[in-house]
Structures are given as structure tokens and as C-alpha cells.
Amino acid sequence: MFNLSDPSRLITPWRAVAASFALNGFLLGTWAARVPAVMERHGLSEGALGLQLLLMGLGALISFPVAGRQADRLGAVRVTRWLVAAYLAVLVLVGLAPGPVTLGAALFFFGMCHGAMDVTMNAWASEVEKHLGRPVMSSIHAMWSFGAGAGLGFVVTGAQMGVPAHFALAAALATVIFVPFLTLRWSSELRPGAAGDPVFALPRGPLILVGIIAMSAGLGEGAMADWSAVFLRDVMGTSDAQAALGYAVFSVAMVAMRLCADRLVDRFGALAVARTSGLVAAVGIFCVTGLSSLGFALAGFALMGLGYAALVPLAFSRAARDPHVPPGQGIAAVATLGYGAMLMGPPAIGQIAELASLRLAFVLLGGFALAIAVLAPVLARRPAADAAAKGDAPAC
């Protein structure tokens, strides 16, 4: 039970960092829910929207290494708080943009805030995980999916609220609901020498393999978001309504698994969970591509959600524990490959589908899922240095 008369008991380390993840998901979901309205407001074609989204993606990719270095130098929690303020302000600016040029500029900075915060809040989450002495990264990532931006978008669209008012309302609600949790007293470990590190650093040593795991999982997640409905409609011949079920099933399975994954990692170890996850995702892809039935396809999407759920959190947790690279830099390097694959993978799948078939593109995802199972030993967890109270993370 929450004790509202004692905020110190309500604002715990797990809830504080989980609130930052929920806020990040809430703001991105707010934008995603109004993309059609933004297209209409600015008279954008699909091609023009693609350019706008490319600017947002480039902003995120550029921000990763810079955010990682600043998190190491200034502290992950401090930089996360600054980025929250900037992210809230830029969301309002996106809604107020008077034309396509200013919209593109606003979306570039929106992507930068989103991507930079993704790195710093993961660095903070790794500190909380170390403090608690047990795996909590997956359950924290699940909170991102609970960001209710899309739900708010459904309500305000029905009420015919304009985009500027909606985005301002979302920023205000996020400030009231999530920001109070960020007032937690927390001291991040600082690494002043990070100021002299290279800004753009790719993974090296074992982190290259960790990055490949994140990239393989990112390819799968990106493909599900952008191509699952198209696969069901065009390859399997389903209706538009049935096609929408693919990503819904995938998302529900992923959230459910992320709520349970920490307990599984704690019991069986990161190696076993990662290897099983890769194999489960591969079986799911086989069900989708090899069995011509909507029921089997939906079961396959569910298995893919279960399989991919724990991989990115495990990759970030491993990157933060690397003995040769500071946490912020390690997470940023892995994020560049993981989220880069989410952004660039779907266009690549489209090219493969154009040259061969969408079914073949999905089969190739199965190869990456099997690679995860092979590379899983690189995620093996070392014993935690710290131990703390066990009652702060949600049970499965």
C-alpha cells in the first residue's frame, strides 16, 4: 500500500526510474497518436512524412553517444531530469510548429530529447539495479509500454481537440503525474574523465557481441511495429481489422514477459533467459512464415513478443556492467546499434520485400533470432556487488 502521508515511502528508487520510463513512453505515444492529424495540419504526403520521421530518427541517433558521455561526467539522474524538462517543452513546440520546416526542426530536437533520455534513464536504471542487488531492468522497461499517450490521444481525438492543445495538455499531465517521482534523492557515480572520451564511440571488445544482440532484437521489434499488419494483410490475405491483431498480440506478450523476466533472470541467469528468448523468437517467426493460418500467425507474433521482451533490457544491463567501458558510454554504444536497427531495419525489410518477398524478409529475422541464442553467453551476469531490500519491484 502507498503511504501518501509519507512521500519518502512512495518515491522509491524503482518507482522513480520507472516513472522516467513511463514519461518517455507517454510523450512518444502522444506524438504517435496524432501523426495523421499532423499530416493533415501541414499538408504532408506520405513521402514528406517519411522525411520528417527521418529527421526525428537522426536526432535520436546523434544524441546517443553525447548523452552517454554526459551521463558519465555529470550523473545519469541529473542529466535525465534536464532532459525531461527539455522533452516536455519540445513536445509543446512540435504542436505549435507553423509549417513543415519548423515541424522538421522541432521533430529533430524531439528525437534528440527522446534518444538522449533513453540512454540516461537506462544508465540510471542500471544504478538502481546495482543498488537493489537483483535484476529489475526488464520490469522497468515494461513501464515504458504503459505510457498512456496513445490512450489520451484516442480521447482527445474523439473530443476534436487540436494538436497544439493536446500536446500542451499531455505535457502538463506528464509534469503532474510523473515528475514528482524524479525528485528522489539519488547520487550517481561520476566519471569526470568522460569529458575527454570520444563523442561517437561504437562498441568494442565483448560489447560488440552485446550490440549485435541488441541489433537483432531491435530488428525484430521494428519489423513488428511497421510490417506485422502488412504481412497479415498482403501475404496472408486477412482483413484490415484482423491485420491489426498482429502487433496488438505482440505488444501484450512483450509487456507481460517484461514484467516476469527479472524473476526468471534472477532464478535461471541471463544466459539461459537470453538463449531461450532467441529460440522462442525464432520459433515464433517460423509459425508466422511457415504455417498459413491466422491462428498460427498470431501465436507466432505472441511468441516473438515473449522472445524479444527481455533482450534489450539484458543488453543494456550487461553494457552498464562492462569492466572496460563507463556505463553511460557502454549503454550509448549498444543503443546506437539496437535503436539504429529499430529505425533503419523496417526500410531495409521494405527493400528486401520489393526485391524478393516480405515472407523472405521475415525468414531473415529468424536467422538473427538464432544468432541471439548463439551469442547469449556474452550476457552472462556477474554476481551483484550490492544487496538491498527485495520488495521494491513488481512480482510476476
C-alpha positions as a LaTeX table, in Angstrom:
\begin{tabular}{lrrr}
\hline
Residue & $x$ (\AA) & $y$ (\AA) & $z$ (\AA) \\
\hline
Met1 & 0.00 & 0.00 & 0.00 \\
Phe2 & 1.17 & 3.54 & $-0.76$ \\
Asn3 & 1.53 & 5.78 & 2.27 \\
Leu4 & 0.53 & 9.19 & 0.86 \\
Ser5 & 1.34 & 10.88 & 4.16 \\
Asp6 & 4.98 & 9.83 & 3.82 \\
Pro7 & 6.30 & 10.69 & 0.31 \\
Ser8 & 9.67 & 9.13 & 1.13 \\
Arg9 & 7.97 & 5.72 & 1.19 \\
Leu10 & 6.09 & 6.37 & $-2.05$ \\
Ile11 & 9.07 & 7.66 & $-4.04$ \\
Thr12 & 11.42 & 4.68 & $-4.06$ \\
Pro13 & 14.37 & 4.14 & $-6.43$ \\
Trp14 & 12.49 & 1.61 & $-8.57$ \\
Arg15 & 9.39 & 3.81 & $-8.85$ \\
Ala16 & 11.45 & 6.91 & $-9.61$ \\
Val17 & 13.31 & 5.41 & $-12.54$ \\
Ala18 & 10.16 & 3.58 & $-13.69$ \\
Ala19 & 8.38 & 6.95 & $-13.77$ \\
Ser20 & 11.04 & 8.32 & $-16.12$ \\
Phe21 & 10.45 & 5.37 & $-18.47$ \\
Ala22 & 6.68 & 5.83 & $-18.29$ \\
Leu23 & 7.04 & 9.56 & $-19.02$ \\
Asn24 & 9.26 & 8.84 & $-22.02$ \\
Gly25 & 6.73 & 6.38 & $-23.41$ \\
Phe26 & 3.85 & 8.72 & $-22.66$ \\
Leu27 & 5.34 & 11.58 & $-24.67$ \\
Leu28 & 6.31 & 9.41 & $-27.63$ \\
Gly29 & 2.86 & 7.81 & $-27.59$ \\
Thr30 & 1.29 & 11.26 & $-27.57$ \\
Trp31 & 3.14 & 12.13 & $-30.78$ \\
Ala32 & 2.40 & 8.75 & $-32.42$ \\
Ala33 & $-1.34$ & 9.05 & $-31.74$ \\
Arg34 & $-1.60$ & 12.34 & $-33.65$ \\
Val35 & 0.60 & 11.63 & $-36.67$ \\
Pro36 & $-2.42$ & 11.57 & $-39.05$ \\
Ala37 & $-3.63$ & 14.90 & $-37.63$ \\
Val38 & $-0.14$ & 16.40 & $-38.03$ \\
Met39 & $-0.07$ & 15.22 & $-41.66$ \\
Glu40 & $-3.39$ & 16.91 & $-42.32$ \\
Arg41 & $-2.44$ & 20.08 & $-40.42$ \\
His42 & 0.72 & 20.58 & $-42.51$ \\
Gly43 & $-0.47$ & 19.03 & $-45.78$ \\
Leu44 & 2.19 & 16.31 & $-45.73$ \\
Ser45 & 2.28 & 13.46 & $-48.21$ \\
Glu46 & 3.48 & 10.02 & $-47.08$ \\
Gly47 & 6.88 & 10.78 & $-48.59$ \\
Ala48 & 7.09 & 14.12 & $-46.82$ \\
Leu49 & 6.11 & 12.48 & $-43.54$ \\
Gly50 & 8.86 & 9.93 & $-44.10$ \\
Leu51 & 11.40 & 12.77 & $-44.30$ \\
Gln52 & 10.05 & 14.27 & $-41.08$ \\
Leu53 & 10.34 & 10.91 & $-39.32$ \\
Leu54 & 13.87 & 10.52 & $-40.70$ \\
Leu55 & 14.81 & 13.83 & $-39.07$ \\
Met56 & 13.40 & 12.59 & $-35.77$ \\
Gly57 & 15.35 & 9.34 & $-36.08$ \\
Leu58 & 18.58 & 11.14 & $-36.94$ \\
Gly59 & 18.14 & 13.36 & $-33.90$ \\
Ala60 & 17.87 & 10.26 & $-31.72$ \\
Leu61 & 20.92 & 8.56 & $-33.24$ \\
Ile62 & 23.08 & 11.67 & $-32.88$ \\
Ser63 & 22.05 & 12.08 & $-29.25$ \\
Phe64 & 23.01 & 8.60 & $-28.04$ \\
Pro65 & 26.79 & 8.98 & $-27.65$ \\
Val66 & 26.57 & 12.59 & $-26.42$ \\
Ala67 & 24.04 & 11.61 & $-23.75$ \\
Gly68 & 26.15 & 8.65 & $-22.65$ \\
Arg69 & 29.22 & 10.82 & $-22.14$ \\
Gln70 & 27.26 & 13.47 & $-20.22$ \\
Ala71 & 25.65 & 10.81 & $-18.01$ \\
Asp72 & 29.10 & 9.55 & $-17.04$ \\
Arg73 & 30.51 & 13.04 & $-16.49$ \\
Leu74 & 27.57 & 14.77 & $-14.74$ \\
Gly75 & 25.49 & 11.88 & $-13.40$ \\
Ala76 & 22.71 & 9.92 & $-15.07$ \\
Val77 & 19.93 & 11.14 & $-12.78$ \\
Arg78 & 20.87 & 14.81 & $-13.14$ \\
Val79 & 21.01 & 14.67 & $-16.95$ \\
Thr80 & 17.76 & 12.69 & $-17.04$ \\
Arg81 & 15.99 & 15.47 & $-15.12$ \\
Trp82 & 17.30 & 18.12 & $-17.52$ \\
Leu83 & 16.17 & 16.07 & $-20.49$ \\
Val84 & 12.70 & 15.60 & $-19.02$ \\
Ala85 & 12.27 & 19.38 & $-18.89$ \\
Ala86 & 13.54 & 19.77 & $-22.46$ \\
Tyr87 & 11.41 & 16.87 & $-23.74$ \\
Leu88 & 8.23 & 18.35 & $-22.24$ \\
Ala89 & 8.96 & 21.75 & $-23.80$ \\
Val90 & 9.81 & 20.34 & $-27.23$ \\
Leu91 & 6.57 & 18.34 & $-27.34$ \\
Val92 & 4.68 & 21.62 & $-26.99$ \\
Leu93 & 6.83 & 23.17 & $-29.74$ \\
Val94 & 6.04 & 20.27 & $-32.08$ \\
Gly95 & 2.36 & 21.02 & $-31.62$ \\
Leu96 & 2.87 & 24.75 & $-32.22$ \\
Ala97 & 5.07 & 24.38 & $-35.34$ \\
Pro98 & 3.51 & 26.66 & $-38.01$ \\
Gly99 & 4.87 & 24.86 & $-41.08$ \\
Pro100 & 6.76 & 21.81 & $-42.38$ \\
Val101 & 10.21 & 23.39 & $-41.96$ \\
Thr102 & 9.69 & 24.33 & $-38.32$ \\
Leu103 & 7.99 & 20.97 & $-37.75$ \\
Gly104 & 11.10 & 19.20 & $-39.06$ \\
Ala105 & 13.34 & 21.22 & $-36.76$ \\
Ala106 & 11.07 & 20.55 & $-33.78$ \\
Leu107 & 10.94 & 16.82 & $-34.56$ \\
Phe108 & 14.74 & 16.69 & $-34.84$ \\
Phe109 & 15.05 & 18.07 & $-31.30$ \\
Phe110 & 12.14 & 15.89 & $-30.17$ \\
Gly111 & 14.10 & 12.86 & $-31.40$ \\
Met112 & 17.23 & 14.13 & $-29.67$ \\
Cys113 & 15.44 & 14.50 & $-26.33$ \\
His114 & 13.80 & 11.10 & $-26.67$ \\
Gly115 & 17.03 & 9.32 & $-27.64$ \\
Ala116 & 19.23 & 11.09 & $-25.09$ \\
Met117 & 16.76 & 10.36 & $-22.31$ \\
Asp118 & 16.64 & 6.73 & $-23.42$ \\
Val119 & 20.37 & 6.46 & $-22.73$ \\
Thr120 & 20.48 & 8.38 & $-19.45$ \\
Met121 & 17.43 & 6.75 & $-17.89$ \\
Asn122 & 18.86 & 3.31 & $-18.76$ \\
Ala123 & 22.11 & 4.34 & $-17.09$ \\
Trp124 & 20.09 & 5.39 & $-14.05$ \\
Ala125 & 18.17 & 2.10 & $-14.16$ \\
Ser126 & 21.46 & 0.19 & $-14.12$ \\
Glu127 & 22.45 & 2.10 & $-10.96$ \\
Val128 & 19.15 & 1.19 & $-9.33$ \\
Glu129 & 19.60 & $-2.44$ & $-10.36$ \\
Lys130 & 23.06 & $-2.48$ & $-8.78$ \\
His131 & 21.70 & $-0.80$ & $-5.63$ \\
Leu132 & 18.88 & $-3.32$ & $-5.25$ \\
Gly133 & 21.19 & $-6.27$ & $-5.90$ \\
Arg134 & 18.83 & $-8.10$ & $-8.25$ \\
Pro135 & 17.61 & $-7.86$ & $-11.85$ \\
Val136 & 14.98 & $-5.13$ & $-12.35$ \\
Met137 & 15.78 & $-3.81$ & $-15.83$ \\
Ser138 & 13.01 & $-5.70$ & $-17.65$ \\
Ser139 & 10.25 & $-4.62$ & $-15.27$ \\
Ile140 & 11.44 & $-1.03$ & $-15.58$ \\
His141 & 11.32 & $-1.30$ & $-19.38$ \\
Ala142 & 7.76 & $-2.62$ & $-19.09$ \\
Met143 & 6.75 & 0.72 & $-17.59$ \\
Trp144 & 7.70 & 2.41 & $-20.87$ \\
Ser145 & 4.99 & 0.39 & $-22.60$ \\
Phe146 & 2.43 & 1.52 & $-20.03$ \\
Gly147 & 2.88 & 5.16 & $-21.08$ \\
Ala148 & $-0.69$ & 6.14 & $-21.88$ \\
Gly149 & $-0.01$ & 8.74 & $-24.54$ \\
Ala150 & $-1.84$ & 6.79 & $-27.21$ \\
Gly151 & $-4.87$ & 6.34 & $-24.92$ \\
Leu152 & $-5.02$ & 10.07 & $-24.25$ \\
Gly153 & $-4.75$ & 10.62 & $-28.00$ \\
Phe154 & $-7.82$ & 8.47 & $-28.56$ \\
Val155 & $-9.83$ & 10.51 & $-26.05$ \\
Val156 & $-8.82$ & 13.96 & $-27.28$ \\
Thr157 & $-9.24$ & 12.99 & $-30.93$ \\
Gly158 & $-12.80$ & 11.95 & $-30.16$ \\
Ala159 & $-13.30$ & 15.32 & $-28.48$ \\
Gln160 & $-11.88$ & 17.01 & $-31.62$ \\
Met161 & $-9.13$ & 18.73 & $-29.65$ \\
Gly162 & $-6.47$ & 20.34 & $-31.82$ \\
Val163 & $-2.89$ & 19.11 & $-31.88$ \\
Pro164 & $-1.38$ & 22.16 & $-30.08$ \\
Ala165 & $-3.86$ & 21.92 & $-27.22$ \\
His166 & $-3.45$ & 18.14 & $-26.99$ \\
Phe167 & 0.34 & 18.31 & $-26.79$ \\
Ala168 & 0.22 & 21.10 & $-24.20$ \\
Leu169 & $-2.28$ & 19.06 & $-22.15$ \\
Ala170 & $-0.09$ & 15.96 & $-22.39$ \\
Ala171 & 2.97 & 17.91 & $-21.21$ \\
Ala172 & 1.00 & 19.30 & $-18.26$ \\
Leu173 & $-0.35$ & 15.87 & $-17.27$ \\
Ala174 & 3.10 & 14.29 & $-17.52$ \\
Thr175 & 4.50 & 17.02 & $-15.29$ \\
Val176 & 1.86 & 16.41 & $-12.63$ \\
Ile177 & 1.85 & 12.60 & $-12.75$ \\
Phe178 & 5.48 & 11.61 & $-13.36$ \\
Val179 & 7.81 & 14.49 & $-12.49$ \\
Pro180 & 7.24 & 14.31 & $-8.69$ \\
Phe181 & 8.84 & 10.85 & $-8.70$ \\
Leu182 & 12.01 & 12.33 & $-10.19$ \\
Thr183 & 12.62 & 14.34 & $-7.00$ \\
Leu184 & 14.11 & 11.23 & $-5.39$ \\
Arg185 & 17.41 & 11.90 & $-3.65$ \\
Trp186 & 19.92 & 9.93 & $-5.67$ \\
Ser187 & 23.65 & 10.35 & $-6.24$ \\
Ser188 & 25.00 & 8.91 & $-9.47$ \\
Glu189 & 28.60 & 7.79 & $-9.69$ \\
Leu190 & 30.53 & 10.44 & $-11.64$ \\
Arg191 & 33.39 & 9.95 & $-14.06$ \\
Pro192 & 34.87 & 13.39 & $-14.81$ \\
Gly193 & 37.35 & 11.88 & $-17.24$ \\
Ala194 & 34.45 & 11.13 & $-19.58$ \\
Ala195 & 34.79 & 14.68 & $-20.90$ \\
Gly196 & 37.88 & 13.59 & $-22.83$ \\
Asp197 & 36.33 & 10.42 & $-24.29$ \\
Pro198 & 35.45 & 10.34 & $-27.99$ \\
Val199 & 31.90 & 11.56 & $-28.65$ \\
Phe200 & 30.98 & 8.88 & $-31.16$ \\
Ala201 & 32.17 & 5.52 & $-29.81$ \\
Leu202 & 30.97 & 2.21 & $-31.22$ \\
Pro203 & 31.02 & $-0.97$ & $-29.10$ \\
Arg204 & 34.37 & $-2.69$ & $-28.73$ \\
Gly205 & 35.51 & $-5.99$ & $-27.29$ \\
Pro206 & 32.69 & $-8.16$ & $-25.91$ \\
Leu207 & 30.31 & $-5.19$ & $-26.22$ \\
Ile208 & 30.35 & $-5.73$ & $-29.99$ \\
Leu209 & 28.54 & $-9.04$ & $-29.41$ \\
Val210 & 26.19 & $-7.38$ & $-26.92$ \\
Gly211 & 25.48 & $-4.75$ & $-29.57$ \\
Ile212 & 24.72 & $-7.46$ & $-32.15$ \\
Ile213 & 22.20 & $-8.99$ & $-29.74$ \\
Ala214 & 20.56 & $-5.58$ & $-29.25$ \\
Met215 & 20.61 & $-5.02$ & $-33.02$ \\
Ser216 & 18.99 & $-8.40$ & $-33.71$ \\
Ala217 & 16.27 & $-7.74$ & $-31.14$ \\
Gly218 & 15.81 & $-4.19$ & $-32.48$ \\
Leu219 & 15.31 & $-5.55$ & $-35.99$ \\
Gly220 & 12.56 & $-7.82$ & $-34.72$ \\
Glu221 & 10.80 & $-5.12$ & $-32.69$ \\
Gly222 & 10.98 & $-2.61$ & $-35.55$ \\
Ala223 & 9.67 & $-5.16$ & $-38.04$ \\
Met224 & 6.69 & $-5.96$ & $-35.82$ \\
Ala225 & 5.78 & $-2.29$ & $-35.39$ \\
Asp226 & 5.91 & $-1.44$ & $-39.09$ \\
Trp227 & 5.33 & $-4.68$ & $-41.00$ \\
Ser228 & 3.23 & $-7.11$ & $-38.95$ \\
Ala229 & $-0.10$ & $-5.72$ & $-40.19$ \\
Val230 & 1.16 & $-5.53$ & $-43.77$ \\
Phe231 & 2.32 & $-9.17$ & $-43.59$ \\
Leu232 & $-1.05$ & $-10.39$ & $-42.35$ \\
Arg233 & $-3.00$ & $-8.36$ & $-44.90$ \\
Asp234 & $-0.86$ & $-8.77$ & $-48.03$ \\
Val235 & 0.82 & $-12.14$ & $-47.51$ \\
Met236 & $-1.92$ & $-13.99$ & $-45.62$ \\
Gly237 & $-4.89$ & $-12.13$ & $-47.10$ \\
Thr238 & $-6.57$ & $-11.08$ & $-43.85$ \\
Ser239 & $-8.86$ & $-8.11$ & $-43.39$ \\
Asp240 & $-7.52$ & $-4.79$ & $-42.07$ \\
Ala241 & $-9.17$ & $-5.46$ & $-38.71$ \\
Gln242 & $-7.56$ & $-8.90$ & $-38.43$ \\
Ala243 & $-4.22$ & $-7.49$ & $-39.57$ \\
Ala244 & $-4.23$ & $-5.06$ & $-36.64$ \\
Leu245 & $-4.27$ & $-8.00$ & $-34.24$ \\
Gly246 & $-0.68$ & $-8.95$ & $-35.06$ \\
Tyr247 & 1.05 & $-6.06$ & $-33.35$ \\
Ala248 & $-1.53$ & $-5.99$ & $-30.55$ \\
Val249 & $-0.76$ & $-9.62$ & $-29.67$ \\
Phe250 & 2.98 & $-8.99$ & $-29.96$ \\
Ser251 & 2.81 & $-5.94$ & $-27.66$ \\
Val252 & 0.70 & $-7.60$ & $-24.97$ \\
Ala253 & 3.03 & $-10.62$ & $-24.89$ \\
Met254 & 6.08 & $-8.36$ & $-24.67$ \\
Val255 & 4.74 & $-6.33$ & $-21.74$ \\
Ala256 & 3.66 & $-9.47$ & $-19.87$ \\
Met257 & 7.07 & $-11.04$ & $-20.34$ \\
Arg258 & 8.94 & $-7.92$ & $-19.26$ \\
Leu259 & 7.02 & $-7.95$ & $-16.01$ \\
Cys260 & 8.17 & $-11.52$ & $-15.41$ \\
Ala261 & 11.65 & $-11.52$ & $-16.96$ \\
Asp262 & 13.54 & $-10.16$ & $-13.95$ \\
Arg263 & 12.38 & $-13.04$ & $-11.77$ \\
Leu264 & 13.41 & $-15.50$ & $-14.49$ \\
Val265 & 16.86 & $-13.90$ & $-14.81$ \\
Asp266 & 17.27 & $-13.97$ & $-11.04$ \\
Arg267 & 16.38 & $-17.67$ & $-10.93$ \\
Phe268 & 17.92 & $-19.08$ & $-14.12$ \\
Gly269 & 20.53 & $-16.48$ & $-15.10$ \\
Ala270 & 20.87 & $-14.07$ & $-18.02$ \\
Leu271 & 22.48 & $-16.70$ & $-20.26$ \\
Ala272 & 19.56 & $-19.14$ & $-20.02$ \\
Val273 & 16.94 & $-16.42$ & $-20.44$ \\
Ala274 & 18.70 & $-14.85$ & $-23.44$ \\
Arg275 & 19.29 & $-18.18$ & $-25.19$ \\
Thr276 & 15.71 & $-19.31$ & $-24.61$ \\
Ser277 & 14.44 & $-15.90$ & $-25.76$ \\
Gly278 & 16.28 & $-16.15$ & $-29.07$ \\
Leu279 & 14.97 & $-19.66$ & $-29.68$ \\
Val280 & 11.39 & $-18.69$ & $-28.76$ \\
Ala281 & 11.52 & $-15.71$ & $-31.13$ \\
Ala282 & 12.84 & $-17.98$ & $-33.91$ \\
Val283 & 10.00 & $-20.47$ & $-33.34$ \\
Gly284 & 7.54 & $-17.59$ & $-33.47$ \\
Ile285 & 8.94 & $-16.43$ & $-36.81$ \\
Phe286 & 8.61 & $-19.98$ & $-38.13$ \\
Cys287 & 4.94 & $-20.04$ & $-37.09$ \\
Val288 & 4.33 & $-16.73$ & $-38.88$ \\
Thr289 & 6.18 & $-17.58$ & $-42.10$ \\
Gly290 & 5.84 & $-21.35$ & $-42.38$ \\
Leu291 & 2.23 & $-22.02$ & $-41.35$ \\
Ser292 & $-0.53$ & $-20.49$ & $-43.49$ \\
Ser293 & $-3.09$ & $-19.89$ & $-40.78$ \\
Leu294 & $-4.14$ & $-16.71$ & $-38.99$ \\
Gly295 & $-4.26$ & $-18.59$ & $-35.67$ \\
Phe296 & $-0.71$ & $-19.89$ & $-36.05$ \\
Ala297 & 0.46 & $-16.46$ & $-37.21$ \\
Leu298 & $-0.99$ & $-14.75$ & $-34.14$ \\
Ala299 & 0.55 & $-17.43$ & $-31.94$ \\
Gly300 & 3.83 & $-16.72$ & $-33.70$ \\
Phe301 & 3.55 & $-12.99$ & $-33.02$ \\
Ala302 & 2.89 & $-13.76$ & $-29.36$ \\
Leu303 & 5.99 & $-15.98$ & $-29.22$ \\
Met304 & 8.03 & $-13.22$ & $-30.86$ \\
Gly305 & 6.82 & $-10.77$ & $-28.20$ \\
Leu306 & 7.82 & $-13.22$ & $-25.47$ \\
Gly307 & 11.16 & $-13.86$ & $-27.13$ \\
Tyr308 & 12.22 & $-10.29$ & $-27.79$ \\
Ala309 & 10.95 & $-8.83$ & $-24.49$ \\
Ala310 & 13.98 & $-9.39$ & $-22.24$ \\
Leu311 & 16.79 & $-8.97$ & $-24.76$ \\
Val312 & 17.24 & $-5.19$ & $-24.96$ \\
Pro313 & 16.99 & $-4.79$ & $-21.15$ \\
Leu314 & 19.55 & $-7.58$ & $-20.72$ \\
Ala315 & 21.84 & $-5.95$ & $-23.29$ \\
Phe316 & 21.66 & $-2.57$ & $-21.52$ \\
Ser317 & 22.23 & $-4.17$ & $-18.12$ \\
Arg318 & 25.31 & $-6.01$ & $-19.46$ \\
Ala319 & 26.62 & $-2.84$ & $-21.14$ \\
Ala320 & 26.36 & $-0.92$ & $-17.85$ \\
Arg321 & 28.41 & $-3.62$ & $-16.07$ \\
Asp322 & 31.20 & $-3.78$ & $-18.63$ \\
Pro323 & 34.54 & $-3.58$ & $-16.78$ \\
His324 & 36.32 & $-1.71$ & $-19.58$ \\
Val325 & 33.76 & 0.96 & $-20.57$ \\
Pro326 & 31.91 & 3.52 & $-18.39$ \\
Pro327 & 28.18 & 2.75 & $-18.00$ \\
Gly328 & 26.90 & 5.73 & $-20.00$ \\
Gln329 & 29.27 & 5.13 & $-22.88$ \\
Gly330 & 28.54 & 1.40 & $-22.91$ \\
Ile331 & 24.77 & 1.90 & $-22.96$ \\
Ala332 & 25.06 & 4.57 & $-25.65$ \\
Ala333 & 27.17 & 2.30 & $-27.87$ \\
Val334 & 24.73 & $-0.59$ & $-27.55$ \\
Ala335 & 21.74 & 1.75 & $-28.00$ \\
Thr336 & 23.23 & 3.02 & $-31.26$ \\
Leu337 & 23.07 & $-0.50$ & $-32.70$ \\
Gly338 & 19.82 & $-1.56$ & $-31.03$ \\
Tyr339 & 17.72 & 1.51 & $-31.74$ \\
Gly340 & 19.51 & 2.11 & $-35.02$ \\
Ala341 & 18.22 & $-1.29$ & $-36.12$ \\
Met342 & 14.69 & $-0.37$ & $-35.00$ \\
Leu343 & 14.86 & 2.80 & $-37.12$ \\
Met344 & 16.72 & 1.51 & $-40.17$ \\
Gly345 & 15.56 & $-2.12$ & $-40.16$ \\
Pro346 & 11.99 & $-1.51$ & $-41.39$ \\
Pro347 & 13.15 & 0.37 & $-44.54$ \\
Ala348 & 15.62 & $-2.47$ & $-45.23$ \\
Ile349 & 12.80 & $-5.00$ & $-44.88$ \\
Gly350 & 10.81 & $-2.98$ & $-47.40$ \\
Gln351 & 13.67 & $-3.18$ & $-49.89$ \\
Ile352 & 14.01 & $-6.94$ & $-49.42$ \\
Ala353 & 10.26 & $-7.32$ & $-49.85$ \\
Glu354 & 10.46 & $-5.27$ & $-53.06$ \\
Leu355 & 13.31 & $-7.36$ & $-54.48$ \\
Ala356 & 12.10 & $-10.77$ & $-53.25$ \\
Ser357 & 9.20 & $-11.12$ & $-50.81$ \\
Leu358 & 8.08 & $-9.99$ & $-47.40$ \\
Arg359 & 7.99 & $-13.61$ & $-46.28$ \\
Leu360 & 11.70 & $-13.95$ & $-47.07$ \\
Ala361 & 12.43 & $-10.75$ & $-45.14$ \\
Phe362 & 10.71 & $-12.25$ & $-42.09$ \\
Val363 & 12.65 & $-15.50$ & $-42.51$ \\
Leu364 & 15.89 & $-13.49$ & $-42.33$ \\
Leu365 & 14.70 & $-12.14$ & $-38.96$ \\
Gly366 & 14.66 & $-15.76$ & $-37.81$ \\
Gly367 & 18.35 & $-16.00$ & $-38.63$ \\
Phe368 & 19.07 & $-13.01$ & $-36.40$ \\
Ala369 & 16.97 & $-14.58$ & $-33.62$ \\
Leu370 & 19.06 & $-17.76$ & $-33.81$ \\
Ala371 & 22.21 & $-15.60$ & $-33.68$ \\
Ile372 & 20.94 & $-14.24$ & $-30.35$ \\
Ala373 & 20.80 & $-17.79$ & $-28.96$ \\
Val374 & 24.37 & $-18.42$ & $-30.12$ \\
Leu375 & 25.74 & $-15.15$ & $-28.70$ \\
Ala376 & 23.82 & $-15.39$ & $-25.41$ \\
Pro377 & 26.89 & $-16.28$ & $-23.25$ \\
Val378 & 28.16 & $-12.71$ & $-23.60$ \\
Leu379 & 25.21 & $-11.57$ & $-21.45$ \\
Ala380 & 26.12 & $-13.84$ & $-18.53$ \\
Arg381 & 25.60 & $-11.92$ & $-15.31$ \\
Arg382 & 28.32 & $-11.46$ & $-12.73$ \\
Pro383 & 27.28 & $-11.58$ & $-9.04$ \\
Ala384 & 25.90 & $-8.24$ & $-7.89$ \\
Ala385 & 28.17 & $-6.25$ & $-5.63$ \\
Asp386 & 25.38 & $-4.76$ & $-3.61$ \\
Ala387 & 22.35 & $-6.24$ & $-1.91$ \\
Ala388 & 19.33 & $-4.37$ & $-0.71$ \\
Ala389 & 15.68 & $-4.79$ & 0.14 \\
Lys390 & 13.79 & $-7.16$ & $-2.13$ \\
Gly391 & 10.29 & $-5.71$ & $-2.05$ \\
Asp392 & 10.58 & $-2.78$ & $-4.48$ \\
Ala393 & 9.97 & $-4.38$ & $-7.87$ \\
Pro394 & 6.67 & $-5.85$ & $-9.05$ \\
Ala395 & 6.13 & $-9.58$ & $-8.90$ \\
Cys396 & 5.39 & $-11.63$ & $-11.98$ \\
\hline
\end{tabular}
